Amino acid sequence: GVFVTGNLNQAIGAFAGRSVFGSKNSAFGADSGQSVTGYFNVALGAEVGQYVVGNSNVAIGKESGRGVTGNANIALGDHAGMGVLGEGNLSFGSYAGQDVNGTYNSSYGSNSGKHVMGYGNAAFGSDSGMYVTGYGNQAFGFGAGQSVSGFFNSASGNNSGHRVVGNFNNAVGYDSGTD
């Protein structure tokens, strides 16, 4: 790495680990781990884990974990976990968990859990749990739980629970709870 301030940092790959301020960070892959401030961050893949401020973040997959501010966030998949501000967020799947502002949000599936603000929200299934504001909301199934505002809402079934505003709502079954 070039422009490194700290101890025990590792970088393997063309331009990996440039502009690192901190210790015990690991970057493996071309252009990975650039502009990192913190400790114990891990970036694996091309252009992974760039522009990170925080500790103990893990990113695996092309351009995942980019622009993260916070601690203990995990992103796995192409472009997963980009633009995250918070702590303990999990993003698994291509483009999952992008633009998240909050803590302990989980997304599993391509494009799931994007544009989330709050904490403790969970999305399981491709395109689920997008545009969510609040806490404790759950979405299960393809396209479930999109555009939700409130807390402790649950959508279970493909395309269920669209455009929900309020609290303690429950939609079960294909296309249920939509307008």
PDB file of C-alpha atoms in Angstrom:
ATOM      1  CA  GLY A   1       0.000   0.000   0.000  1.00  0.00           C
ATOM      2  CA  VAL A   2       0.961   3.606  -0.588  1.00  0.00           C
ATOM      3  CA  PHE A   3       0.248   6.410   1.897  1.00  0.00           C
ATOM      4  CA  VAL A   4      -0.254   4.052   4.833  1.00  0.00           C
ATOM      5  CA  THR A   5      -0.203   5.188   8.457  1.00  0.00           C
ATOM      6  CA  GLY A   6      -0.499   2.345  10.965  1.00  0.00           C
ATOM      7  CA  ASN A   7       0.779  -1.119  11.711  1.00  0.00           C
ATOM      8  CA  LEU A   8       0.257  -4.655  10.445  1.00  0.00           C
ATOM      9  CA  ASN A   9      -1.872  -3.774   7.402  1.00  0.00           C
ATOM     10  CA  GLN A  10      -1.931  -6.249   4.497  1.00  0.00           C
ATOM     11  CA  ALA A  11      -2.556  -5.513   0.825  1.00  0.00           C
ATOM     12  CA  ILE A  12      -2.325  -7.838  -2.165  1.00  0.00           C
ATOM     13  CA  GLY A  13      -3.326  -6.700  -5.667  1.00  0.00           C
ATOM     14  CA  ALA A  14      -2.697  -3.767  -7.969  1.00  0.00           C
ATOM     15  CA  PHE A  15      -3.319  -0.501  -6.096  1.00  0.00           C
ATOM     16  CA  ALA A  16      -4.762  -2.335  -3.086  1.00  0.00           C
ATOM     17  CA  GLY A  17      -4.502  -0.753   0.344  1.00  0.00           C
ATOM     18  CA  ARG A  18      -3.769   2.814  -0.718  1.00  0.00           C
ATOM     19  CA  SER A  19      -4.377   5.699   1.697  1.00  0.00           C
ATOM     20  CA  VAL A  20      -4.951   3.595   4.810  1.00  0.00           C
ATOM     21  CA  PHE A  21      -4.985   5.156   8.274  1.00  0.00           C
ATOM     22  CA  GLY A  22      -5.208   2.489  10.950  1.00  0.00           C
ATOM     23  CA  SER A  23      -3.913  -0.946  11.772  1.00  0.00           C
ATOM     24  CA  LYS A  24      -4.591  -4.595  11.023  1.00  0.00           C
ATOM     25  CA  ASN A  25      -6.647  -3.947   7.879  1.00  0.00           C
ATOM     26  CA  SER A  26      -6.556  -6.522   5.054  1.00  0.00           C
ATOM     27  CA  ALA A  27      -7.188  -5.844   1.366  1.00  0.00           C
ATOM     28  CA  PHE A  28      -7.008  -8.571  -1.294  1.00  0.00           C
ATOM     29  CA  GLY A  29      -7.829  -7.674  -4.906  1.00  0.00           C
ATOM     30  CA  ALA A  30      -7.161  -4.929  -7.410  1.00  0.00           C
ATOM     31  CA  ASP A  31      -8.053  -1.480  -6.043  1.00  0.00           C
ATOM     32  CA  SER A  32      -9.475  -2.969  -2.842  1.00  0.00           C
ATOM     33  CA  GLY A  33      -9.184  -1.366   0.589  1.00  0.00           C
ATOM     34  CA  GLN A  34      -8.453   2.136  -0.654  1.00  0.00           C
ATOM     35  CA  SER A  35      -9.052   5.235   1.489  1.00  0.00           C
ATOM     36  CA  VAL A  36      -9.713   3.304   4.700  1.00  0.00           C
ATOM     37  CA  THR A  37      -9.664   4.813   8.183  1.00  0.00           C
ATOM     38  CA  GLY A  38      -9.991   2.284  10.999  1.00  0.00           C
ATOM     39  CA  TYR A  39      -8.910  -1.069  12.307  1.00  0.00           C
ATOM     40  CA  PHE A  40      -9.568  -4.743  11.509  1.00  0.00           C
ATOM     41  CA  ASN A  41     -11.399  -4.136   8.198  1.00  0.00           C
ATOM     42  CA  VAL A  42     -11.318  -6.887   5.547  1.00  0.00           C
ATOM     43  CA  ALA A  43     -11.856  -6.374   1.798  1.00  0.00           C
ATOM     44  CA  LEU A  44     -11.766  -9.286  -0.654  1.00  0.00           C
ATOM     45  CA  GLY A  45     -12.325  -8.749  -4.388  1.00  0.00           C
ATOM     46  CA  ALA A  46     -11.871  -6.081  -7.026  1.00  0.00           C
ATOM     47  CA  GLU A  47     -12.663  -2.533  -5.865  1.00  0.00           C
ATOM     48  CA  VAL A  48     -13.999  -3.800  -2.550  1.00  0.00           C
ATOM     49  CA  GLY A  49     -14.043  -1.897   0.751  1.00  0.00           C
ATOM     50  CA  GLN A  50     -13.153   1.510  -0.589  1.00  0.00           C
ATOM     51  CA  TYR A  51     -13.831   4.748   1.326  1.00  0.00           C
ATOM     52  CA  VAL A  52     -14.452   3.018   4.656  1.00  0.00           C
ATOM     53  CA  VAL A  53     -14.451   4.776   8.017  1.00  0.00           C
ATOM     54  CA  GLY A  54     -14.860   2.378  10.928  1.00  0.00           C
ATOM     55  CA  ASN A  55     -13.713  -0.880  12.431  1.00  0.00           C
ATOM     56  CA  SER A  56     -14.284  -4.589  11.872  1.00  0.00           C
ATOM     57  CA  ASN A  57     -16.165  -4.269   8.568  1.00  0.00           C
ATOM     58  CA  VAL A  58     -16.045  -7.200   6.129  1.00  0.00           C
ATOM     59  CA  ALA A  59     -16.765  -6.962   2.385  1.00  0.00           C
ATOM     60  CA  ILE A  60     -16.519  -9.725  -0.235  1.00  0.00           C
ATOM     61  CA  GLY A  61     -17.575  -9.310  -3.875  1.00  0.00           C
ATOM     62  CA  LYS A  62     -16.985  -6.775  -6.610  1.00  0.00           C
ATOM     63  CA  GLU A  63     -17.383  -3.212  -5.304  1.00  0.00           C
ATOM     64  CA  SER A  64     -19.098  -4.368  -2.109  1.00  0.00           C
ATOM     65  CA  GLY A  65     -18.696  -2.476   1.154  1.00  0.00           C
ATOM     66  CA  ARG A  66     -17.919   0.781  -0.596  1.00  0.00           C
ATOM     67  CA  GLY A  67     -18.581   4.056   1.207  1.00  0.00           C
ATOM     68  CA  VAL A  68     -19.238   2.488   4.613  1.00  0.00           C
ATOM     69  CA  THR A  69     -19.186   4.538   7.809  1.00  0.00           C
ATOM     70  CA  GLY A  70     -19.620   2.469  10.966  1.00  0.00           C
ATOM     71  CA  ASN A  71     -18.535  -0.723  12.639  1.00  0.00           C
ATOM     72  CA  ALA A  72     -19.117  -4.463  12.231  1.00  0.00           C
ATOM     73  CA  ASN A  73     -20.983  -4.296   8.918  1.00  0.00           C
ATOM     74  CA  ILE A  74     -20.820  -7.363   6.634  1.00  0.00           C
ATOM     75  CA  ALA A  75     -21.434  -7.316   2.870  1.00  0.00           C
ATOM     76  CA  LEU A  76     -21.275 -10.366   0.609  1.00  0.00           C
ATOM     77  CA  GLY A  77     -22.097 -10.109  -3.114  1.00  0.00           C
ATOM     78  CA  ASP A  78     -21.549  -7.826  -6.090  1.00  0.00           C
ATOM     79  CA  HIS A  79     -22.144  -4.218  -5.030  1.00  0.00           C
ATOM     80  CA  ALA A  80     -23.621  -5.343  -1.681  1.00  0.00           C
ATOM     81  CA  GLY A  81     -23.531  -3.044   1.344  1.00  0.00           C
ATOM     82  CA  MET A  82     -22.596   0.133  -0.501  1.00  0.00           C
ATOM     83  CA  GLY A  83     -23.276   3.489   1.134  1.00  0.00           C
ATOM     84  CA  VAL A  84     -23.965   2.123   4.620  1.00  0.00           C
ATOM     85  CA  LEU A  85     -24.038   4.395   7.666  1.00  0.00           C
ATOM     86  CA  GLY A  86     -24.441   2.436  10.885  1.00  0.00           C
ATOM     87  CA  GLU A  87     -23.420  -0.626  12.797  1.00  0.00           C
ATOM     88  CA  GLY A  88     -24.025  -4.363  12.574  1.00  0.00           C
ATOM     89  CA  ASN A  89     -25.792  -4.353   9.201  1.00  0.00           C
ATOM     90  CA  LEU A  90     -25.737  -7.571   7.133  1.00  0.00           C
ATOM     91  CA  SER A  91     -26.088  -7.615   3.328  1.00  0.00           C
ATOM     92  CA  PHE A  92     -26.032 -10.890   1.397  1.00  0.00           C
ATOM     93  CA  GLY A  93     -26.721 -10.908  -2.357  1.00  0.00           C
ATOM     94  CA  SER A  94     -25.965  -8.798  -5.388  1.00  0.00           C
ATOM     95  CA  TYR A  95     -26.868  -5.152  -4.761  1.00  0.00           C
ATOM     96  CA  ALA A  96     -28.318  -6.035  -1.335  1.00  0.00           C
ATOM     97  CA  GLY A  97     -28.251  -3.593   1.572  1.00  0.00           C
ATOM     98  CA  GLN A  98     -27.331  -0.451  -0.334  1.00  0.00           C
ATOM     99  CA  ASP A  99     -27.946   3.034   1.072  1.00  0.00           C
ATOM    100  CA  VAL A 100     -28.722   1.858   4.600  1.00  0.00           C
ATOM    101  CA  ASN A 101     -28.780   4.302   7.491  1.00  0.00           C
ATOM    102  CA  GLY A 102     -29.209   2.510  10.806  1.00  0.00           C
ATOM    103  CA  THR A 103     -28.186  -0.460  12.864  1.00  0.00           C
ATOM    104  CA  TYR A 104     -28.734  -4.208  12.863  1.00  0.00           C
ATOM    105  CA  ASN A 105     -30.605  -4.367   9.550  1.00  0.00           C
ATOM    106  CA  SER A 106     -30.373  -7.639   7.603  1.00  0.00           C
ATOM    107  CA  SER A 107     -30.939  -8.305   3.907  1.00  0.00           C
ATOM    108  CA  TYR A 108     -30.736 -11.655   2.143  1.00  0.00           C
ATOM    109  CA  GLY A 109     -31.309 -11.778  -1.632  1.00  0.00           C
ATOM    110  CA  SER A 110     -30.500  -9.720  -4.698  1.00  0.00           C
ATOM    111  CA  ASN A 111     -31.604  -6.092  -4.366  1.00  0.00           C
ATOM    112  CA  SER A 112     -33.075  -6.724  -0.920  1.00  0.00           C
ATOM    113  CA  GLY A 113     -32.889  -4.215   1.923  1.00  0.00           C
ATOM    114  CA  LYS A 114     -32.036  -1.192  -0.221  1.00  0.00           C
ATOM    115  CA  HIS A 115     -32.748   2.365   0.919  1.00  0.00           C
ATOM    116  CA  VAL A 116     -33.476   1.486   4.550  1.00  0.00           C
ATOM    117  CA  MET A 117     -33.498   3.921   7.453  1.00  0.00           C
ATOM    118  CA  GLY A 118     -33.962   2.495  10.932  1.00  0.00           C
ATOM    119  CA  TYR A 119     -32.928  -0.514  12.930  1.00  0.00           C
ATOM    120  CA  GLY A 120     -33.704  -4.174  13.282  1.00  0.00           C
ATOM    121  CA  ASN A 121     -35.367  -4.513   9.882  1.00  0.00           C
ATOM    122  CA  ALA A 122     -35.063  -7.835   8.012  1.00  0.00           C
ATOM    123  CA  ALA A 123     -35.594  -8.656   4.325  1.00  0.00           C
ATOM    124  CA  PHE A 124     -35.519 -12.209   2.935  1.00  0.00           C
ATOM    125  CA  GLY A 125     -35.936 -12.653  -0.827  1.00  0.00           C
ATOM    126  CA  SER A 126     -34.963 -10.797  -3.951  1.00  0.00           C
ATOM    127  CA  ASP A 127     -36.286  -7.238  -4.172  1.00  0.00           C
ATOM    128  CA  SER A 128     -37.757  -7.448  -0.657  1.00  0.00           C
ATOM    129  CA  GLY A 129     -37.596  -4.817   2.080  1.00  0.00           C
ATOM    130  CA  MET A 130     -36.758  -1.873  -0.161  1.00  0.00           C
ATOM    131  CA  TYR A 131     -37.541   1.738   0.836  1.00  0.00           C
ATOM    132  CA  VAL A 132     -38.192   0.959   4.493  1.00  0.00           C
ATOM    133  CA  THR A 133     -38.263   3.539   7.282  1.00  0.00           C
ATOM    134  CA  GLY A 134     -38.720   2.417  10.884  1.00  0.00           C
ATOM    135  CA  TYR A 135     -37.770  -0.528  12.996  1.00  0.00           C
ATOM    136  CA  GLY A 136     -38.589  -4.169  13.511  1.00  0.00           C
ATOM    137  CA  ASN A 137     -40.131  -4.601  10.058  1.00  0.00           C
ATOM    138  CA  GLN A 138     -39.889  -7.987   8.318  1.00  0.00           C
ATOM    139  CA  ALA A 139     -40.317  -8.983   4.681  1.00  0.00           C
ATOM    140  CA  PHE A 140     -40.301 -12.585   3.411  1.00  0.00           C
ATOM    141  CA  GLY A 141     -40.642 -13.408  -0.296  1.00  0.00           C
ATOM    142  CA  PHE A 142     -39.840 -11.954  -3.673  1.00  0.00           C
ATOM    143  CA  GLY A 143     -40.723  -8.251  -3.708  1.00  0.00           C
ATOM    144  CA  ALA A 144     -42.310  -8.336  -0.248  1.00  0.00           C
ATOM    145  CA  GLY A 145     -42.356  -5.344   2.093  1.00  0.00           C
ATOM    146  CA  GLN A 146     -41.540  -2.549  -0.339  1.00  0.00           C
ATOM    147  CA  SER A 147     -42.153   1.065   0.656  1.00  0.00           C
ATOM    148  CA  VAL A 148     -42.892   0.502   4.355  1.00  0.00           C
ATOM    149  CA  SER A 149     -42.976   3.233   6.992  1.00  0.00           C
ATOM    150  CA  GLY A 150     -43.562   2.331  10.630  1.00  0.00           C
ATOM    151  CA  PHE A 151     -42.580  -0.346  13.068  1.00  0.00           C
ATOM    152  CA  PHE A 152     -43.203  -4.047  13.623  1.00  0.00           C
ATOM    153  CA  ASN A 153     -44.868  -4.631  10.252  1.00  0.00           C
ATOM    154  CA  SER A 154     -44.625  -8.053   8.630  1.00  0.00           C
ATOM    155  CA  ALA A 155     -45.085  -9.108   4.989  1.00  0.00           C
ATOM    156  CA  SER A 156     -44.915 -12.772   4.054  1.00  0.00           C
ATOM    157  CA  GLY A 157     -45.497 -13.889   0.467  1.00  0.00           C
ATOM    158  CA  ASN A 158     -44.352 -12.732  -2.924  1.00  0.00           C
ATOM    159  CA  ASN A 159     -45.216  -9.068  -3.567  1.00  0.00           C
ATOM    160  CA  SER A 160     -47.030  -8.720  -0.235  1.00  0.00           C
ATOM    161  CA  GLY A 161     -47.053  -5.652   2.009  1.00  0.00           C
ATOM    162  CA  HIS A 162     -46.475  -2.856  -0.493  1.00  0.00           C
ATOM    163  CA  ARG A 163     -46.862   0.780   0.540  1.00  0.00           C
ATOM    164  CA  VAL A 164     -47.569   0.145   4.221  1.00  0.00           C
ATOM    165  CA  VAL A 165     -47.778   3.146   6.553  1.00  0.00           C
ATOM    166  CA  GLY A 166     -48.399   2.391  10.215  1.00  0.00           C
ATOM    167  CA  ASN A 167     -47.498  -0.067  12.923  1.00  0.00           C
ATOM    168  CA  PHE A 168     -48.176  -3.725  13.771  1.00  0.00           C
ATOM    169  CA  ASN A 169     -49.564  -4.619  10.331  1.00  0.00           C
ATOM    170  CA  ASN A 170     -49.363  -8.173   9.008  1.00  0.00           C
ATOM    171  CA  ALA A 171     -49.798  -9.294   5.370  1.00  0.00           C
ATOM    172  CA  VAL A 172     -49.679 -13.010   4.544  1.00  0.00           C
ATOM    173  CA  GLY A 173     -50.025 -14.514   1.080  1.00  0.00           C
ATOM    174  CA  TYR A 174     -49.241 -13.639  -2.496  1.00  0.00           C
ATOM    175  CA  ASP A 175     -49.930  -9.972  -3.309  1.00  0.00           C
ATOM    176  CA  SER A 176     -51.641  -9.408   0.059  1.00  0.00           C
ATOM    177  CA  GLY A 177     -51.654  -6.052   1.851  1.00  0.00           C
ATOM    178  CA  THR A 178     -51.037  -4.014  -1.283  1.00  0.00           C
ATOM    179  CA  ASP A 179     -52.964  -1.082  -2.640  1.00  0.00           C
TER     180      ASP A 179
END
